[in-house]
PDB file of C-alpha atoms in Angstrom:
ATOM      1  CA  UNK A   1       0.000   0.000   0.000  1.00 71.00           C
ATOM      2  CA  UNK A   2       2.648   2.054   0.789  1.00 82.00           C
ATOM      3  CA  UNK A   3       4.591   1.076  -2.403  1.00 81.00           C
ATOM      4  CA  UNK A   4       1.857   2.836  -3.951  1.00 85.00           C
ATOM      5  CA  UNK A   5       1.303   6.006  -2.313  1.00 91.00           C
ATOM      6  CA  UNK A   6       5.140   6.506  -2.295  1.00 90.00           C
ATOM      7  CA  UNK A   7       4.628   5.570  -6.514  1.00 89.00           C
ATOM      8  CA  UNK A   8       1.490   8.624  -7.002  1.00 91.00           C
ATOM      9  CA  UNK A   9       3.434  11.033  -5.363  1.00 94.00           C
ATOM     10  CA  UNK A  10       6.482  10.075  -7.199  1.00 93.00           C
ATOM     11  CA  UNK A  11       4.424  10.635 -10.616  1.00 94.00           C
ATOM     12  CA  UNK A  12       2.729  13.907  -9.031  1.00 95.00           C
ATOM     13  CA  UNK A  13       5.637  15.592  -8.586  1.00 96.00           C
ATOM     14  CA  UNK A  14       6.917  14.475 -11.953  1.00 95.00           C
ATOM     15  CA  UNK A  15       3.818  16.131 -13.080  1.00 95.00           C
ATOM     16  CA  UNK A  16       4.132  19.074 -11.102  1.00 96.00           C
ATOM     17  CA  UNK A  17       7.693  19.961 -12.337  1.00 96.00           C
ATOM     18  CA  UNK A  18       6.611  18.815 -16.018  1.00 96.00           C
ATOM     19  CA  UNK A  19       3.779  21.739 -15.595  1.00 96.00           C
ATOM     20  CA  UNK A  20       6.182  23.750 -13.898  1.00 95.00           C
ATOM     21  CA  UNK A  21       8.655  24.252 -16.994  1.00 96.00           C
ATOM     22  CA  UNK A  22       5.643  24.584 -19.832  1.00 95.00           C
ATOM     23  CA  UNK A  23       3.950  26.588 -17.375  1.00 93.00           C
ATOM     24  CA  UNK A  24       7.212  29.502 -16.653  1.00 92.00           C
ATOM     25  CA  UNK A  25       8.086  29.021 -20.186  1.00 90.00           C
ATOM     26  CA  UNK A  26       4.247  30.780 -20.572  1.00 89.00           C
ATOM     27  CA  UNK A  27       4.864  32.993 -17.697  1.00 87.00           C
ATOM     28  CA  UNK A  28       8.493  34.220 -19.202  1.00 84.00           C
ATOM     29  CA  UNK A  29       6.996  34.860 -22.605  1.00 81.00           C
ATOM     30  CA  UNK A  30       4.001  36.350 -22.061  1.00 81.00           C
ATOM     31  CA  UNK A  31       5.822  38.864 -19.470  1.00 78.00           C
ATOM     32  CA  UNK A  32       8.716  39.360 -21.594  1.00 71.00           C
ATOM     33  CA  UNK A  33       6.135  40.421 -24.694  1.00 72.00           C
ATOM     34  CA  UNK A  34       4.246  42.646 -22.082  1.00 67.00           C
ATOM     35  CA  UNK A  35       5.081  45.697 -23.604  1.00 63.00           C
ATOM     36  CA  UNK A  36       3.691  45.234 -26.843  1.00 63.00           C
ATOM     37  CA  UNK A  37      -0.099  44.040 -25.383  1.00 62.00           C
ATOM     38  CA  UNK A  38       0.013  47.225 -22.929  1.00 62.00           C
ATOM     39  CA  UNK A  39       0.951  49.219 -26.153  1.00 61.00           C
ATOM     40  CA  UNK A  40      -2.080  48.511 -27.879  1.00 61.00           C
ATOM     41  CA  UNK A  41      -4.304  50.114 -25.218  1.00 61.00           C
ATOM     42  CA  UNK A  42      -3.756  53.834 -25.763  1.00 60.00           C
ATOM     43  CA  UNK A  43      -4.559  54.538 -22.016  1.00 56.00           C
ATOM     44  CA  UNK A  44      -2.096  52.268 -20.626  1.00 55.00           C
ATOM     45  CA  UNK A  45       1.492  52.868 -19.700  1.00 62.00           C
ATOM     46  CA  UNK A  46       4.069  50.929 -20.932  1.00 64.00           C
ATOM     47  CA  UNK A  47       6.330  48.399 -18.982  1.00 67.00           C
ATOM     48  CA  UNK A  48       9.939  48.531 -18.884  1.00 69.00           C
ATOM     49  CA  UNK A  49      12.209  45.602 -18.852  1.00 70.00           C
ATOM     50  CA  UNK A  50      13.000  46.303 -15.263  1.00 73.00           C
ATOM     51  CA  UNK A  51       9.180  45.787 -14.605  1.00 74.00           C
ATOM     52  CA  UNK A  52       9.295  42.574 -16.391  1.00 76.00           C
ATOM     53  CA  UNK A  53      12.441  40.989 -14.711  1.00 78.00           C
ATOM     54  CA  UNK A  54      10.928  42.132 -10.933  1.00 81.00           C
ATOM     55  CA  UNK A  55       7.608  39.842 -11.870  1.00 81.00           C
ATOM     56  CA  UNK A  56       9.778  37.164 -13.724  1.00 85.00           C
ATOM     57  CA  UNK A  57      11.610  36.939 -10.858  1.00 87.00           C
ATOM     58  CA  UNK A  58       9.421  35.710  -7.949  1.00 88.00           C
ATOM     59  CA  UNK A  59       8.140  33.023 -10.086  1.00 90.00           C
ATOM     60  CA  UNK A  60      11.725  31.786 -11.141  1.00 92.00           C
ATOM     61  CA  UNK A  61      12.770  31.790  -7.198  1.00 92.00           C
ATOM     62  CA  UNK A  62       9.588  29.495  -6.462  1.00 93.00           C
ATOM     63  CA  UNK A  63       9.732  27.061  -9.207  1.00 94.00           C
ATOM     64  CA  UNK A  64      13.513  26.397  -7.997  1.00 94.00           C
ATOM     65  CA  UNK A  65      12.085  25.672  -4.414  1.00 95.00           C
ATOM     66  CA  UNK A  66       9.920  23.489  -6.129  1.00 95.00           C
ATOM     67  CA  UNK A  67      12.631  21.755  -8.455  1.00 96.00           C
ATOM     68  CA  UNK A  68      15.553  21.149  -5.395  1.00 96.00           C
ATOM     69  CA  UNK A  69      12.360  19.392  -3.106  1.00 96.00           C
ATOM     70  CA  UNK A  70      11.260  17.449  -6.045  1.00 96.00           C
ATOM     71  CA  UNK A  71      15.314  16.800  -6.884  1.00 96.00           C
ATOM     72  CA  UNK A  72      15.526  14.982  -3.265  1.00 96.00           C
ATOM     73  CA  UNK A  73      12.138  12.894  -3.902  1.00 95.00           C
ATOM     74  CA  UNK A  74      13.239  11.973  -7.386  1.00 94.00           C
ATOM     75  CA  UNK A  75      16.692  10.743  -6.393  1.00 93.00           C
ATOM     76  CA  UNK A  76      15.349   9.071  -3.014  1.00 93.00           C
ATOM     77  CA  UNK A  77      12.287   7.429  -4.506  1.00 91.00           C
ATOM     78  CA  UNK A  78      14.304   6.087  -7.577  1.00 90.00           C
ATOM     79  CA  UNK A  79      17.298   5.021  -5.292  1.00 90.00           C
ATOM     80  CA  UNK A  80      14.634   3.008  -3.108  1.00 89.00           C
ATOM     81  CA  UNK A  81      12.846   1.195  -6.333  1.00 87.00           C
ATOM     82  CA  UNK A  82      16.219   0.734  -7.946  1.00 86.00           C
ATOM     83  CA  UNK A  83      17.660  -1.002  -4.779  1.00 85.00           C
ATOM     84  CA  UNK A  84      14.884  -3.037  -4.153  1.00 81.00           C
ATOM     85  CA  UNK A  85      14.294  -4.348  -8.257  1.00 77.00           C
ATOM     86  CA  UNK A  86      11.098  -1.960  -8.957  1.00 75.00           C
ATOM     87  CA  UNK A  87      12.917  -0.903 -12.197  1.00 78.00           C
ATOM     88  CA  UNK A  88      15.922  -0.927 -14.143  1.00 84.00           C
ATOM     89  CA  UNK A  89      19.460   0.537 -14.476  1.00 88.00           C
ATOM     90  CA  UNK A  90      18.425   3.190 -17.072  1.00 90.00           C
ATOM     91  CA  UNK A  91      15.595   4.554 -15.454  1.00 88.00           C
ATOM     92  CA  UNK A  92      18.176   4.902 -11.665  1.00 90.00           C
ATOM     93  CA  UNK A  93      21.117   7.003 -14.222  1.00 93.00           C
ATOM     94  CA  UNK A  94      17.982   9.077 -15.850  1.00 93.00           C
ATOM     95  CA  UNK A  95      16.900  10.230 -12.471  1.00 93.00           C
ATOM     96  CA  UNK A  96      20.358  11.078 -11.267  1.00 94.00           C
ATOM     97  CA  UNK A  97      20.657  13.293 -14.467  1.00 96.00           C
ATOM     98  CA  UNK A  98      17.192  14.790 -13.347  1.00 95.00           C
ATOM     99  CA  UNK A  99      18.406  15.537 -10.238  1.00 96.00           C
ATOM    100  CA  UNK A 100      21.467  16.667 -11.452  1.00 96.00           C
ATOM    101  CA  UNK A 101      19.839  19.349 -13.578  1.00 96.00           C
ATOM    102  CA  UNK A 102      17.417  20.328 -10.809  1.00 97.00           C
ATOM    103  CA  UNK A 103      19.820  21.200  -8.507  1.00 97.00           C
ATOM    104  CA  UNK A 104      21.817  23.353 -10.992  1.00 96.00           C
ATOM    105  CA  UNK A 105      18.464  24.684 -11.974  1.00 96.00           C
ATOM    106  CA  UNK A 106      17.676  25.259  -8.207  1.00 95.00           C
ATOM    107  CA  UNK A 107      20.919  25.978  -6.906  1.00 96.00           C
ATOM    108  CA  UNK A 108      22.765  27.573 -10.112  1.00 95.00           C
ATOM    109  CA  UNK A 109      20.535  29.069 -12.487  1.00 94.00           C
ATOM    110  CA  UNK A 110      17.441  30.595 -10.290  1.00 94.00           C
ATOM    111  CA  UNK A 111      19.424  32.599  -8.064  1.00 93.00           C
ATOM    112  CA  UNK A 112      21.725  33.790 -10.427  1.00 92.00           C
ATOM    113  CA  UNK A 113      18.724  34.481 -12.794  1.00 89.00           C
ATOM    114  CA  UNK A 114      16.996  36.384  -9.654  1.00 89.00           C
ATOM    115  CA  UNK A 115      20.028  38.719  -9.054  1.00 88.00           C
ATOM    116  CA  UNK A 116      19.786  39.314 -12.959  1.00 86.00           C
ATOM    117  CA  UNK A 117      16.696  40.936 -13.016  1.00 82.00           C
ATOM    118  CA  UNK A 118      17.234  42.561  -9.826  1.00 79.00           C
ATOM    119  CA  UNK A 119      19.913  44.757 -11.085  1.00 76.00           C
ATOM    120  CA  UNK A 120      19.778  47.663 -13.253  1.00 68.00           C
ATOM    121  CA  UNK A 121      17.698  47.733 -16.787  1.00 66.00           C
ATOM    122  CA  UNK A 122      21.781  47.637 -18.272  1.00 67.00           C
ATOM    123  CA  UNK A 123      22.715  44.864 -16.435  1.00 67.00           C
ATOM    124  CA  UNK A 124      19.847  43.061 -17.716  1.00 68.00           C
ATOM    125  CA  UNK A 125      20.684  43.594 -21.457  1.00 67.00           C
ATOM    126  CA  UNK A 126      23.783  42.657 -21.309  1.00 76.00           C
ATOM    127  CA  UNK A 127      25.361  39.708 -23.318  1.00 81.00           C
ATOM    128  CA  UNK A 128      26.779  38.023 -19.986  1.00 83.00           C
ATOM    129  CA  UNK A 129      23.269  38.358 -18.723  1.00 80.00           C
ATOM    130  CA  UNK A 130      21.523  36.666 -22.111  1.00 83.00           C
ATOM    131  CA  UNK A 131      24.349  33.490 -22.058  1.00 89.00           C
ATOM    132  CA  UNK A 132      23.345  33.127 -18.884  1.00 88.00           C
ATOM    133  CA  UNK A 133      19.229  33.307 -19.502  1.00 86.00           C
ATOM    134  CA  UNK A 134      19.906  31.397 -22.415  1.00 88.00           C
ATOM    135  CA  UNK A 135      21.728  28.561 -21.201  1.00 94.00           C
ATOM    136  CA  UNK A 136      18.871  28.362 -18.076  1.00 92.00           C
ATOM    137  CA  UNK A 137      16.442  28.092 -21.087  1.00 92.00           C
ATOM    138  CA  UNK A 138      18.565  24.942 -22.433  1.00 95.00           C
ATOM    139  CA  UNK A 139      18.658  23.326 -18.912  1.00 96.00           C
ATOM    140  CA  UNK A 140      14.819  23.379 -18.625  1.00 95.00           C
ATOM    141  CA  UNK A 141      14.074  22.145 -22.247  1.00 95.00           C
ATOM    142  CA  UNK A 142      16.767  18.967 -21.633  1.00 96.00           C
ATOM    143  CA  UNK A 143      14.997  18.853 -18.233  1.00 96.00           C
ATOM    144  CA  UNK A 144      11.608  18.918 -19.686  1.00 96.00           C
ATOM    145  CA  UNK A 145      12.571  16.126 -22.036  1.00 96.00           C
ATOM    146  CA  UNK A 146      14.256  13.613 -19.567  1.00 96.00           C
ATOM    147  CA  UNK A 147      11.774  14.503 -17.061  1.00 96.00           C
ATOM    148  CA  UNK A 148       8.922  13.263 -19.597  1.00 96.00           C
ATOM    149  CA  UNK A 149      11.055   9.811 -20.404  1.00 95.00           C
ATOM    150  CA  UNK A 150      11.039   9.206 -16.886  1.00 93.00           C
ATOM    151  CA  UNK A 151       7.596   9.419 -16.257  1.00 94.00           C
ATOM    152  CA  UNK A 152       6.358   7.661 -19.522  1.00 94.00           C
ATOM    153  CA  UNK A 153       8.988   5.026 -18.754  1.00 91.00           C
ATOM    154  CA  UNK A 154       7.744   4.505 -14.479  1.00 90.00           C
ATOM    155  CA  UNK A 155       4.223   4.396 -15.990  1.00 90.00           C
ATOM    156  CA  UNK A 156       5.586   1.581 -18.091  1.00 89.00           C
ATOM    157  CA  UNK A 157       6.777   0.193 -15.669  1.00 85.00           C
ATOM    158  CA  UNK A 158       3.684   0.299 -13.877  1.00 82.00           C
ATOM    159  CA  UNK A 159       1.695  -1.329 -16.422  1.00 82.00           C
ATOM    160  CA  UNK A 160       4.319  -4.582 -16.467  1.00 80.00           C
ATOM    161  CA  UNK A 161       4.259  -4.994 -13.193  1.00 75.00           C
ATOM    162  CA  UNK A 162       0.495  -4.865 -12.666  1.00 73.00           C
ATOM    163  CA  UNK A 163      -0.004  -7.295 -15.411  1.00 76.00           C
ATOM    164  CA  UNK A 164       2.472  -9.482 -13.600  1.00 74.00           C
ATOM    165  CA  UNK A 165       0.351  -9.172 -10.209  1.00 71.00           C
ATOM    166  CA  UNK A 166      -2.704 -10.568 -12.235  1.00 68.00           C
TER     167      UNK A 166
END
């Protein structure tokens, strides 16, 4: 019984953090293209980039809470099924790299990202500053990809082992 609560959260939080990275890739480019809807309403004033980072900020700093607590679940509910035969080999190295690019998400990448758009408008616009938005973008889509192997591969899983039960 517990097997299986442990196994919903497991795919929950996959979920979650799945959501998470479609969801702030929404967030980023509907705040980051801001301007141009407030520009359309004659009575409205416009938003500077400043503006933008300050609201792109808070979510970035939550969703990397969300991705370092997920990283320990991942890597402790894949080390448990792994050491006790619940899956294979492949699916124990693909949630080390998840975890792997969670924490630099979480740890790396969101603060730094944070202090970005905290600075000054120049600071923001700078090429050091877009490398480093720019390589946060890669480590979310390769994190979005692996993240979705691993669950379509646990629900696989899943299935095989259910039909073995029966």
């Amino acid at each position: 019984m517990s097997a299986k609560i442990m196994t919903g959260l497991y795919l929950l939080i996959l979920g979650i953090c799945i959501g998470g990275i479609i969801v702030l890739g929404f967030t980023e480019s509907t705040i980051l293209n801001a301007d141009a809807l407030l520009r359309l309403n004659e009575y409205a004033s416009s938003i500077t980039k400043y503006d933008q980072g300050i609201i792109l900020s808070d979510v970035v700093a939550k969703f990397g809470y969300i991705v370092i607590f997920a990283a320990i679940f991942i890597l402790f509910y894949d080390t448990l099924s792994y050491r006790f035969q619940k899956s294979n080999f492949f699916v124990w190295i693909l949630s080390i790299l998840n975890t792997i690019l969670m924490f630099l998400f979480g740890f790396f990448y969101a603060p730094k990202i944070v202090n970005v758009f905290a600075q000054e408008p120049k600071i923001m616009a700078s090429p050091d500053s877009e490398s480093l938005l720019n390589s946060a973008e890669i480590i979310l889509q390769v994190l979005l990809v692996t993240l979705l192997i691993a669950f379509f591969i646990r629900i696989t899983l899943l299935d095989k082992s259910n039909k073995r039960n029966q």
